Short mmCIF file of C-alpha atoms in Angstrom, two decimals:
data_model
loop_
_atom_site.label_atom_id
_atom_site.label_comp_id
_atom_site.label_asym_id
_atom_site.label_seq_id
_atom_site.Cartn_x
_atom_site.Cartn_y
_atom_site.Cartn_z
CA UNK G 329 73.27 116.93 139.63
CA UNK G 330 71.88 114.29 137.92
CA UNK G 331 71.65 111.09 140.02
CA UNK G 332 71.23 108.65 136.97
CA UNK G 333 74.82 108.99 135.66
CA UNK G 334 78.08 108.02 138.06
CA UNK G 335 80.84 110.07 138.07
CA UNK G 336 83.16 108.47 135.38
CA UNK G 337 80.35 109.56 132.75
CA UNK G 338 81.13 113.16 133.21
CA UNK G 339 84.29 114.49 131.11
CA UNK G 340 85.94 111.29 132.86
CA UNK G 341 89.11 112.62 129.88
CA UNK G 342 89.59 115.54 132.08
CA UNK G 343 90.80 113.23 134.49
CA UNK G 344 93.67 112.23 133.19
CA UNK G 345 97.12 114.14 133.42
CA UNK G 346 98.50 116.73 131.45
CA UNK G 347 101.17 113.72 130.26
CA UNK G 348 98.53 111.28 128.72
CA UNK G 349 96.48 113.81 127.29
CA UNK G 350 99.49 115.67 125.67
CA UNK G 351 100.12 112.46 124.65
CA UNK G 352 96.65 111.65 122.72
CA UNK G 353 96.51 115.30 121.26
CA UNK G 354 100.08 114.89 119.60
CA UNK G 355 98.41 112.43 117.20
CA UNK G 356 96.27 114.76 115.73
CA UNK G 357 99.22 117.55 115.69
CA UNK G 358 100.43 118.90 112.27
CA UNK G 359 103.31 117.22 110.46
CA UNK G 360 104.83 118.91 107.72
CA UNK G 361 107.09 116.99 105.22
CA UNK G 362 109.57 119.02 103.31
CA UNK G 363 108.84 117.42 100.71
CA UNK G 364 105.36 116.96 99.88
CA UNK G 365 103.38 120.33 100.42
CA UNK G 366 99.61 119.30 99.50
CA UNK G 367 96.26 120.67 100.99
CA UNK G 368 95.32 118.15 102.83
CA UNK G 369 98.51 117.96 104.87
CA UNK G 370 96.45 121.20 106.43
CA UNK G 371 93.54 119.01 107.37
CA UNK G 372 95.33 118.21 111.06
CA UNK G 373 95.38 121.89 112.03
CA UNK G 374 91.62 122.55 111.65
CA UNK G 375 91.33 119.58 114.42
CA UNK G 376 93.79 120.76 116.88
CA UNK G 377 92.58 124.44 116.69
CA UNK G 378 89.00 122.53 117.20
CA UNK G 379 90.30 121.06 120.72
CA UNK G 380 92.10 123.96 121.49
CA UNK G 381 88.69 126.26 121.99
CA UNK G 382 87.07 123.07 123.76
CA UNK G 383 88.01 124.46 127.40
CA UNK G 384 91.45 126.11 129.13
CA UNK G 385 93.12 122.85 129.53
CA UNK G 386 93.05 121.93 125.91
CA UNK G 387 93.91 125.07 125.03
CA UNK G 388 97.00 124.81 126.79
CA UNK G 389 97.78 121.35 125.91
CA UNK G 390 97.27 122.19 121.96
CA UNK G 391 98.29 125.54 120.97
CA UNK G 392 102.42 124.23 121.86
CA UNK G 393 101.01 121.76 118.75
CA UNK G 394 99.85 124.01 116.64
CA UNK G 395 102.92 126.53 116.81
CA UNK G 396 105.33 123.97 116.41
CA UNK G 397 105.69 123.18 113.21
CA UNK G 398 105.25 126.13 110.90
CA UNK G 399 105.18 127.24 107.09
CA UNK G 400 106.01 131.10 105.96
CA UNK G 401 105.87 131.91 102.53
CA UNK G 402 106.61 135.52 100.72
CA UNK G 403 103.64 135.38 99.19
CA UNK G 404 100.08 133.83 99.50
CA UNK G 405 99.13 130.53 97.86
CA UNK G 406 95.57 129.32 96.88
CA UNK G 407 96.98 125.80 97.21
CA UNK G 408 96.80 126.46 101.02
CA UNK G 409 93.43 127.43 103.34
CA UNK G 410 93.36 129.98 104.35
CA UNK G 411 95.58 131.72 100.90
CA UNK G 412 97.21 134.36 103.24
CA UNK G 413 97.43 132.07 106.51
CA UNK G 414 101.50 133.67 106.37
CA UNK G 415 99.81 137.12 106.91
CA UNK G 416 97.76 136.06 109.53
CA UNK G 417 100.24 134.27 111.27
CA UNK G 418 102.18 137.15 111.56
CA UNK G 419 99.48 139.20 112.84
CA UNK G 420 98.96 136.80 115.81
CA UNK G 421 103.45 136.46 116.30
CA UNK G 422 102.68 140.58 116.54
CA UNK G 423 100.21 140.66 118.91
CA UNK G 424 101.35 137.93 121.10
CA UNK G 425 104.70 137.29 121.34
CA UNK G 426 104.64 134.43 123.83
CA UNK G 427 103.91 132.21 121.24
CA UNK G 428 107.38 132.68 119.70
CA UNK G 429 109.06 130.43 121.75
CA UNK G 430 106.85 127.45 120.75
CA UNK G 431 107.87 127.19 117.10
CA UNK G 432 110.54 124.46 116.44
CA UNK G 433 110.45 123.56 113.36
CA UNK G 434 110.14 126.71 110.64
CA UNK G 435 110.06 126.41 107.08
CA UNK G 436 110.69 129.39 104.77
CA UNK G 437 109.55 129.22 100.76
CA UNK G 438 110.72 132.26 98.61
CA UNK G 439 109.03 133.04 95.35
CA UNK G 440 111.06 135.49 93.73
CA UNK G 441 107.75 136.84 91.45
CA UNK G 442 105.56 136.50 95.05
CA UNK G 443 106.97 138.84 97.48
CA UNK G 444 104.02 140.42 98.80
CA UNK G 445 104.15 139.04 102.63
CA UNK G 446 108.12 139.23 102.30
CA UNK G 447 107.75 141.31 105.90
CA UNK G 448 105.91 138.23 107.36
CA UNK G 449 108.94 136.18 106.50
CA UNK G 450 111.67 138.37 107.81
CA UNK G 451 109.76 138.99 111.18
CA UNK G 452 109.30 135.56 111.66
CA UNK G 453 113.48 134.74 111.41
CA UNK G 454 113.51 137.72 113.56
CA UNK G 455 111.23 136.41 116.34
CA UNK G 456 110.92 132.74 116.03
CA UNK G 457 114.61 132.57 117.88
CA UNK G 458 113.78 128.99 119.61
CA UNK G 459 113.54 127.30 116.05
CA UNK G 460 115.71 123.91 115.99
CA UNK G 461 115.14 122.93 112.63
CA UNK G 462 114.94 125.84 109.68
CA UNK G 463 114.20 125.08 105.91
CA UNK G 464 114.83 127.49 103.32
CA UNK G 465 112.62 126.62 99.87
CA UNK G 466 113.68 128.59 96.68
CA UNK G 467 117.44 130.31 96.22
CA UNK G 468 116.14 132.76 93.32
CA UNK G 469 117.61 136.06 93.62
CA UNK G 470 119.70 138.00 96.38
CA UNK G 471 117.15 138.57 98.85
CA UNK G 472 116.52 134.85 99.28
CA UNK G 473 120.34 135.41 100.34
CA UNK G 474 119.49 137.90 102.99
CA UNK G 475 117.05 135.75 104.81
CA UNK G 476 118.99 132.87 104.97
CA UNK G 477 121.68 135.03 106.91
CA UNK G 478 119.09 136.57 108.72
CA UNK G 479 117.92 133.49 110.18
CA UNK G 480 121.63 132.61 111.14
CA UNK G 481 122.06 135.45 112.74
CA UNK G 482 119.23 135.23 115.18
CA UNK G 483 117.96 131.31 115.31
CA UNK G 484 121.55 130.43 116.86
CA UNK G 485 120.14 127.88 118.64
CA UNK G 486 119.14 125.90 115.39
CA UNK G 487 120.40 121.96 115.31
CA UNK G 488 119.26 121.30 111.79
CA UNK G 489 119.14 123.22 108.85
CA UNK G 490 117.52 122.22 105.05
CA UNK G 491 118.18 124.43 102.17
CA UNK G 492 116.59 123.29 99.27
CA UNK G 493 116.56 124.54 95.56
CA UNK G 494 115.29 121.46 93.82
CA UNK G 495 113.68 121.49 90.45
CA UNK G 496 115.50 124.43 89.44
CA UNK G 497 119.32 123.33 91.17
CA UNK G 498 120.52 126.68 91.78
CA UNK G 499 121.74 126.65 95.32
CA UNK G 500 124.99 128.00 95.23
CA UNK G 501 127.45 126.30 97.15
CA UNK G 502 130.14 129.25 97.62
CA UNK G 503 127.15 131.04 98.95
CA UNK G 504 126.22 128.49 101.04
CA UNK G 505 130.10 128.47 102.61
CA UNK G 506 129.94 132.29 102.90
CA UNK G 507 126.60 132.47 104.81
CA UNK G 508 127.52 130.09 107.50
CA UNK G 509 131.24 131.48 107.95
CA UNK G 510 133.54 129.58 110.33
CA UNK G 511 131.31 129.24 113.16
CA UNK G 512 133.47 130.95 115.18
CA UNK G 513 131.43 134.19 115.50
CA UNK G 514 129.20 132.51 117.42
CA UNK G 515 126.35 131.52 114.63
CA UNK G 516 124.81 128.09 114.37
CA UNK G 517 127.31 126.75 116.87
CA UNK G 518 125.08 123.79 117.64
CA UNK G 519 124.16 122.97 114.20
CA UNK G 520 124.04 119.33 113.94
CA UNK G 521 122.50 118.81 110.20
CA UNK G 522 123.33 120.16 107.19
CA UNK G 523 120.92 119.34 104.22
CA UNK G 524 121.57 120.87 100.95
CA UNK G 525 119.01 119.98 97.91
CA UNK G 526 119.75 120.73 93.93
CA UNK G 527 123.19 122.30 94.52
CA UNK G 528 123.70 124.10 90.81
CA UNK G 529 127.14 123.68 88.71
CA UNK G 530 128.30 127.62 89.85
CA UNK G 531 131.69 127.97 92.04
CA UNK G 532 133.31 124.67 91.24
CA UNK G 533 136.85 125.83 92.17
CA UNK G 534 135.72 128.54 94.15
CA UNK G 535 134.39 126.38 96.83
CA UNK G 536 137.05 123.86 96.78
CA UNK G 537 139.54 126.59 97.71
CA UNK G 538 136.67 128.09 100.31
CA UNK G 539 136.56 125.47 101.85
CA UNK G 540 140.44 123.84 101.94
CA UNK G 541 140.94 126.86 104.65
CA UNK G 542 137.73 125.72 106.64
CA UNK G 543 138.67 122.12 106.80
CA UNK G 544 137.96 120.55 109.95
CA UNK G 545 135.86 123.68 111.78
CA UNK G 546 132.07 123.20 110.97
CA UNK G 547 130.45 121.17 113.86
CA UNK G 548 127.58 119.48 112.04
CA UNK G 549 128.33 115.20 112.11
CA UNK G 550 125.22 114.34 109.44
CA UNK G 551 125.88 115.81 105.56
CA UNK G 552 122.67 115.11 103.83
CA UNK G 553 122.75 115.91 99.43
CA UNK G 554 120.07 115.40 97.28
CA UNK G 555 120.92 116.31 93.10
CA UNK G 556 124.51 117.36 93.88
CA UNK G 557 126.06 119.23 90.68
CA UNK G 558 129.32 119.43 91.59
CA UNK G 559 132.89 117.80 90.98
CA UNK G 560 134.31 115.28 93.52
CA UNK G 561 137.00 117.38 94.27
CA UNK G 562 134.22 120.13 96.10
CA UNK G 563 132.51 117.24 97.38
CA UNK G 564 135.43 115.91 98.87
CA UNK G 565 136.43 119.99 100.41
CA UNK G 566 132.52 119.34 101.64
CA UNK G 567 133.25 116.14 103.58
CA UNK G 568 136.59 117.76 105.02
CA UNK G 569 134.17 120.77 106.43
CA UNK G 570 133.19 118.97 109.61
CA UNK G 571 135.30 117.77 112.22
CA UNK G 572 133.72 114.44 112.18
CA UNK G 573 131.05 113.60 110.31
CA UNK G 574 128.74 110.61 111.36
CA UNK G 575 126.00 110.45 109.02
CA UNK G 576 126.57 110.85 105.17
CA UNK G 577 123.81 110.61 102.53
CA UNK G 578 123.89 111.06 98.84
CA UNK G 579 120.79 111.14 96.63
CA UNK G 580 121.45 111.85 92.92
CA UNK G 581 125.15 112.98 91.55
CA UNK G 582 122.57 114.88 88.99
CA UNK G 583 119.22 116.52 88.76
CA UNK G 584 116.77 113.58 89.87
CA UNK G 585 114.39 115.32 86.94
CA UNK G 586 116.98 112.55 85.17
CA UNK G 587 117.35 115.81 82.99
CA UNK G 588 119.50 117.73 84.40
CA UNK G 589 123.39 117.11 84.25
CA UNK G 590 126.11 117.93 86.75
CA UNK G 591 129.93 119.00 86.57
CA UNK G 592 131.20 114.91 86.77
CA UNK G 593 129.28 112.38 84.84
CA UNK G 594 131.14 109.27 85.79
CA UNK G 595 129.86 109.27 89.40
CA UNK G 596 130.27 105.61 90.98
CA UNK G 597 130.99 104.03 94.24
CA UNK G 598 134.46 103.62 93.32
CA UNK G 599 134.21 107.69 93.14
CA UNK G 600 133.51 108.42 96.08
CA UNK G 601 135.18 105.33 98.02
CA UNK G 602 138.30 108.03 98.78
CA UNK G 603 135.86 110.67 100.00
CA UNK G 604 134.12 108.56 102.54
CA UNK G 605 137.81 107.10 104.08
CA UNK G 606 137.96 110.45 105.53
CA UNK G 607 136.05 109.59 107.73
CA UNK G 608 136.16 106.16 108.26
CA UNK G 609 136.46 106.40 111.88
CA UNK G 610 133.30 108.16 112.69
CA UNK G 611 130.90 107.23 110.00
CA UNK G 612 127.48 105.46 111.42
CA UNK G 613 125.25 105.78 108.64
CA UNK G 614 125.89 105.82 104.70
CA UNK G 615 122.95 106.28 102.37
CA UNK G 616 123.82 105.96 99.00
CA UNK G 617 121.48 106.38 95.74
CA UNK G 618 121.09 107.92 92.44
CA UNK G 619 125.11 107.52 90.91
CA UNK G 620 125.77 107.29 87.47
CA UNK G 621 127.42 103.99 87.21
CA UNK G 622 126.55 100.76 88.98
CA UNK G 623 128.91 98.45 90.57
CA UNK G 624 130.97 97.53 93.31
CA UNK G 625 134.25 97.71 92.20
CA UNK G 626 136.68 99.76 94.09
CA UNK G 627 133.96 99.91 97.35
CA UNK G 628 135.26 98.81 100.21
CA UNK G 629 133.94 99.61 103.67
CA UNK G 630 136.17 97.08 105.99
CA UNK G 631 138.24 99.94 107.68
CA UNK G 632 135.19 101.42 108.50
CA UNK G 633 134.85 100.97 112.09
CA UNK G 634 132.06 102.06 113.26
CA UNK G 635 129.82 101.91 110.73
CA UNK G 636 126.26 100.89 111.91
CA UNK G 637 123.63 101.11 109.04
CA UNK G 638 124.32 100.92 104.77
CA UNK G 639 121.57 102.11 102.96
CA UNK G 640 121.76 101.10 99.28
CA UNK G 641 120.15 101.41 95.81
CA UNK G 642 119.25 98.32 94.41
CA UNK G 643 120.82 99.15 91.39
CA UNK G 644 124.49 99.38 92.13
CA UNK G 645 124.00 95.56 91.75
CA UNK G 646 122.62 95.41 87.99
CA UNK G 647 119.38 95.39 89.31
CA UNK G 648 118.20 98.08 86.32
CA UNK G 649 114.37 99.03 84.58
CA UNK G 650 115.20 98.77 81.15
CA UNK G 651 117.80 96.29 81.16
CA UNK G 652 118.07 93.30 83.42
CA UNK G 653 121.91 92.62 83.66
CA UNK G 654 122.89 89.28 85.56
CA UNK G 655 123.00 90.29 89.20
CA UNK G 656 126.32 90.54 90.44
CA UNK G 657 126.92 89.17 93.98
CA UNK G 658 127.15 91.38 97.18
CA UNK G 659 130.56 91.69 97.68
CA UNK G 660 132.98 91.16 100.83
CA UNK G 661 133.82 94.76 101.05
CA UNK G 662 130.11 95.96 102.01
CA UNK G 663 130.28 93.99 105.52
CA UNK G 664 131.75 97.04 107.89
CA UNK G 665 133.36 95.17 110.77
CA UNK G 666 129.88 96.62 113.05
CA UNK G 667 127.46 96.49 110.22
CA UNK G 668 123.93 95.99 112.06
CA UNK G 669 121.48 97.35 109.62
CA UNK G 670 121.67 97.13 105.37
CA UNK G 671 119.07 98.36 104.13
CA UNK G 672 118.48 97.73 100.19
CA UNK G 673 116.61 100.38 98.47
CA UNK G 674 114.26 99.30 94.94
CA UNK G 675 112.84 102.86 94.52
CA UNK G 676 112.71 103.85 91.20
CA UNK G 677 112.49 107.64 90.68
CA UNK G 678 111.59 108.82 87.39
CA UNK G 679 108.76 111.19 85.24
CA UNK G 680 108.13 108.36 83.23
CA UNK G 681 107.81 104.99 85.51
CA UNK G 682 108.77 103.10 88.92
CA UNK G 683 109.23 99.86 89.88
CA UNK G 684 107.02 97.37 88.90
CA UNK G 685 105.99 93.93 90.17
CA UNK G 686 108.25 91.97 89.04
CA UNK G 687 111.26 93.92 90.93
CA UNK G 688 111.24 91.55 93.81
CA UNK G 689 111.48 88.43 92.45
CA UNK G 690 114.31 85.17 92.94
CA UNK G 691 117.23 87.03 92.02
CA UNK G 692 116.60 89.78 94.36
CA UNK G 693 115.94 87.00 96.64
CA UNK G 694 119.39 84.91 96.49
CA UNK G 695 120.63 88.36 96.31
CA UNK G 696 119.68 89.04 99.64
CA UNK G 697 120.52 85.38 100.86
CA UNK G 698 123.59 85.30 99.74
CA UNK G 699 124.52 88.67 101.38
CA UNK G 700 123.11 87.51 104.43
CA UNK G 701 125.56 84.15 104.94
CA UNK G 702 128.59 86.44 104.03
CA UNK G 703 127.72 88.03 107.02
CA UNK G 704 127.27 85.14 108.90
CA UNK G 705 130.48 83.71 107.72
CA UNK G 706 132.53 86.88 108.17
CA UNK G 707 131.69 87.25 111.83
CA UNK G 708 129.29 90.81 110.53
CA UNK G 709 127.25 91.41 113.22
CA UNK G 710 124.05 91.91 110.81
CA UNK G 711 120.90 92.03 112.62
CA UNK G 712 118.17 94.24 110.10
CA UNK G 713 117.98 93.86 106.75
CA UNK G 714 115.47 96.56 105.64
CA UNK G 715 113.71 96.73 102.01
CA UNK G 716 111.97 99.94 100.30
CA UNK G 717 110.11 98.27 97.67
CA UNK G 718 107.16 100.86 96.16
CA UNK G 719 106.30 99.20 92.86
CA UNK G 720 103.64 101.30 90.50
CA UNK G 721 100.55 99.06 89.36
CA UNK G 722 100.37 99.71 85.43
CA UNK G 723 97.28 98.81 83.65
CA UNK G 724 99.67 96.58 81.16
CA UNK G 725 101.76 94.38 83.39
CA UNK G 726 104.19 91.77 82.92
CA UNK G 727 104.40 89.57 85.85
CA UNK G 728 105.04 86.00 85.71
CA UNK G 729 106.43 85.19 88.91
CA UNK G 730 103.48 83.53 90.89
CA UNK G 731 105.01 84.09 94.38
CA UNK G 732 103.88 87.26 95.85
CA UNK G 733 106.78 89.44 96.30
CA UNK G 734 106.64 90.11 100.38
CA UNK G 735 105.63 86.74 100.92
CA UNK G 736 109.71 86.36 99.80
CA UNK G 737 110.37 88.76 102.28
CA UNK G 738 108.51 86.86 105.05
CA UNK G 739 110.06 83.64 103.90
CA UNK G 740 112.99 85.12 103.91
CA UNK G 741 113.13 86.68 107.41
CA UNK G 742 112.03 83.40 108.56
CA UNK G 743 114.49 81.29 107.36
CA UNK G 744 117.37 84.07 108.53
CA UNK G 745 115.38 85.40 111.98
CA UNK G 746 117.29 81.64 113.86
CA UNK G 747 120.60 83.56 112.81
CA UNK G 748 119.81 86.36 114.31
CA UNK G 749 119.25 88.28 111.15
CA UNK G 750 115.47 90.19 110.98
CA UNK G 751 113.99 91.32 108.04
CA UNK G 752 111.75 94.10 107.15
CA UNK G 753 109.83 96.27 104.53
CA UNK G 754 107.56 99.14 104.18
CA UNK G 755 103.46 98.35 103.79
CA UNK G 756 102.99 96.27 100.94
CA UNK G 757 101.34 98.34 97.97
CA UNK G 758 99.14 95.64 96.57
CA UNK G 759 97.46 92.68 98.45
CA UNK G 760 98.10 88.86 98.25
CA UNK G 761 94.83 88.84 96.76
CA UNK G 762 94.93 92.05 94.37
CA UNK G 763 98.32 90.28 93.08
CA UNK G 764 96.53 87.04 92.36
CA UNK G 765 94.44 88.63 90.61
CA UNK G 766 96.77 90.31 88.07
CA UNK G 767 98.52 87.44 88.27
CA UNK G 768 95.30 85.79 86.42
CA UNK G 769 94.44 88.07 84.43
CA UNK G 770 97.97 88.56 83.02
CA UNK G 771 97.98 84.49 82.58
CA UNK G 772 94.63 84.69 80.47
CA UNK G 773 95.78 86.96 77.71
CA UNK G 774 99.13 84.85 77.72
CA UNK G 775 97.57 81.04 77.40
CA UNK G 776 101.70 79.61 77.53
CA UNK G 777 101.74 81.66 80.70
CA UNK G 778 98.93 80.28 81.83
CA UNK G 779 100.16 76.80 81.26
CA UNK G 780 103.84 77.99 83.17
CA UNK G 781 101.85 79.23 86.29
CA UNK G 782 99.51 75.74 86.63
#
């Protein structure tokens, strides 16, 4: 024992309980997003395998981690280290099956021409029965199908479940409808969330009459669509699916490759006003983006009752890339009689460009304002308003407003935070200083601008 070092010098971390230390290793625990599949998402798991060979105690705190969370894929990818990491995770499932019950969230991708680990996949629906969330990537070809009712059949248990076929938009809705059944046999009767991504232009009518006998039956309460091809007649047999649906959320009425058309190309607020008063009484959230036509006429969310948060695109109000159109004012009908949270979305989307600079100037400002004192004069109990504002820095900018944009923001909040109104934003993308700086040079190759910003 060595005399010259007290007692707290020696693995004092050991010390602690199983609680704080679960709580410290979860920070180093793989995420995956659904959406973003890069290598260096990866990086996490070569850490928590790291800890889990440091003694017993980690090992037991960590490997629940590193299970938790997985990705299967048919076949192997060199994107991902190591390329057949679905093989090998099968081999371990295999030979130790107590680590099935750890998995909670599983994520499936299908490559129709890479089906060489296909086995791996259907095992893991087979054993991986505690899964809560499942994601299916890829709807190319029947056997895609197969696994999707495969892992209905034996993840009963699951509360959320993702099936995505962007880029290509061929998930077929009547397939969809047929796979999950009426609930009645005993499948998925817990499922809370239903995500469906690039839902293809097949089984228009089929689904609408599908689904006019299954009105009312599905127990999920959030509906969340991203690049929905489809008419508003099957998106309104959609809505009717649930008993109640609290949480809606519609990203694109078309491929968000902005290439790709749908069924319906006059999607607008006004469209899908009706389908929303369905459920008037038991929407919380709406989350609205990506329509074809701005405005706010015929959009009116007073009889929705309990209506908590209203996520919006900025540019339902004019507020447009290409062309600027005068603002138009936030009207009466978006304050929901228990409206806490509106949260104003500037994201622009496209292959081309995003947002720039210059999207967060006075207009948006007053904009904001102005929606704010309707609030306060309408009795809305607003307390959040929340802004997504990403803009791109572009080697050639035009910027000419010399009041950083989220120093608006702050300003803003301030000025609203005595009425009981906060206001947030995501981590600015460019500094105060980095945007005086542009803001200079921008001024030097434009001397008039120059003389404006003095």
């Amino acid at each position: 024992m060595d005399i010259n070092h007290s007692p707290l010098d020696r693995a004092f971390i050991l010390e602690l309980p199983d609680e704080l230390l679960g709580m410290i290793i979860s920070h180093i625990a793989p995420i995956i997003d659904d959406l973003r599949y890069l290598r260096e998402q990866y990086q996490p798991y070569e850490m928590a395998v790291a800890l889990s060979l440091v003694c017993k105690r980690f090992y037991r705190i960590t490997v629940p981690y590193l299970y938790a969370e997985l990705v299967v894929n048919t076949g192997d990818n060199t994107w991902r280290r190591p390329t057949q990491i679905s093989k090998y995770l099968h081999r371990t499932f295999r030979e130790n099956p107590l680590l099935w019950k750890l998995c909670r969230h599983l994520t499936v991708t299908y490559d129709q021409s890479n089906v060489d680990n296909l086995y791996a996949v259907t095992d893991c629906l087979t054993w991986l029965t505690a899964t809560k969330s499942l994601t299916i990537w890829g709807f190319e070809g029947r056997p895609v199908w197969e696994l999707l009712q495969l892992g209905i059949k034996h993840i009963s248990g699951c509360h959320i479940l993702s099936l995505d076929a962007s880029y290509r938009y061929n998930l077929h809705l009547p397939f969809v409808i047929d796979a999950l059944g009426d609930f009645k046999s005993g499948f998925l009767p817990n499922l809370q969330t239903l995500k469906l991504g690039g839902v293809s232009i097949y089984g228009d009518q089929i689904c609408q009459e599908e689904l006019r006998e299954k009105a009312g039956t599905a127990p999920f309460t959030k509906l969340q669509l991203r690049s929905f091809l489809l008419t508003p007649r099957s998106l309104e047999a959609l809505v009717r699916w649930p008993r109640c649906l609290e949480e809606f959320e519609l990203k694109y009425s078309s491929g968000d490759n902005f290439a790709t058309s749908g069924l319906y190309s006059y999607w607008s607020l006004a469209t899908l006003q009706p389908i929303l008063y369905i459920h008037r009484k038991t929407l919380r959230s709406i989350k609205l983006y990506g329509l074809h036509k701005n405005g706010f006429d015929g959009f009116d969310l007073r009889e929705f009752e309990n209506l908590e948060k209203l996520s919006l695109a900025s540019q339902f109000c004019g507020h447009q890339l290409f062309k600027r159109n005068e603002i138009c004012e936030p009207p009466d009908g978006l304050l929901a009689p228990r409206l806490r949270v509106f949260h104003w979305d500037l994201t622009l989307l496209d292959q081309q460009c995003g947002e720039g600079l210059g999207d967060f100037g006075q207009e948006e400002e007053n904009w904001l304002r102005l929606l704010a004192r309707k609030a306060i004069k309408h009795g809305c109990p607003l307390q959040r308003i929340e802004i997504t504002f990403n803009p791109v820095i572009e080697e050639y900018i035009s910027i000419t407003d010399e009041v950083y944009p989220w120093d608006r923001m702050d300003n803003m909040g301030a000025d609203l935070r005595p009425r009981g109104i906060e206001v947030s934003y995501n981590t600015p993308s460019v500094s105060r200083e980095r945007y005086s700086m542009l803001l200079e040079c921008v001024a030097e190759d434009n001397p008039k601008l120059a003389t404006e910003v003095e």
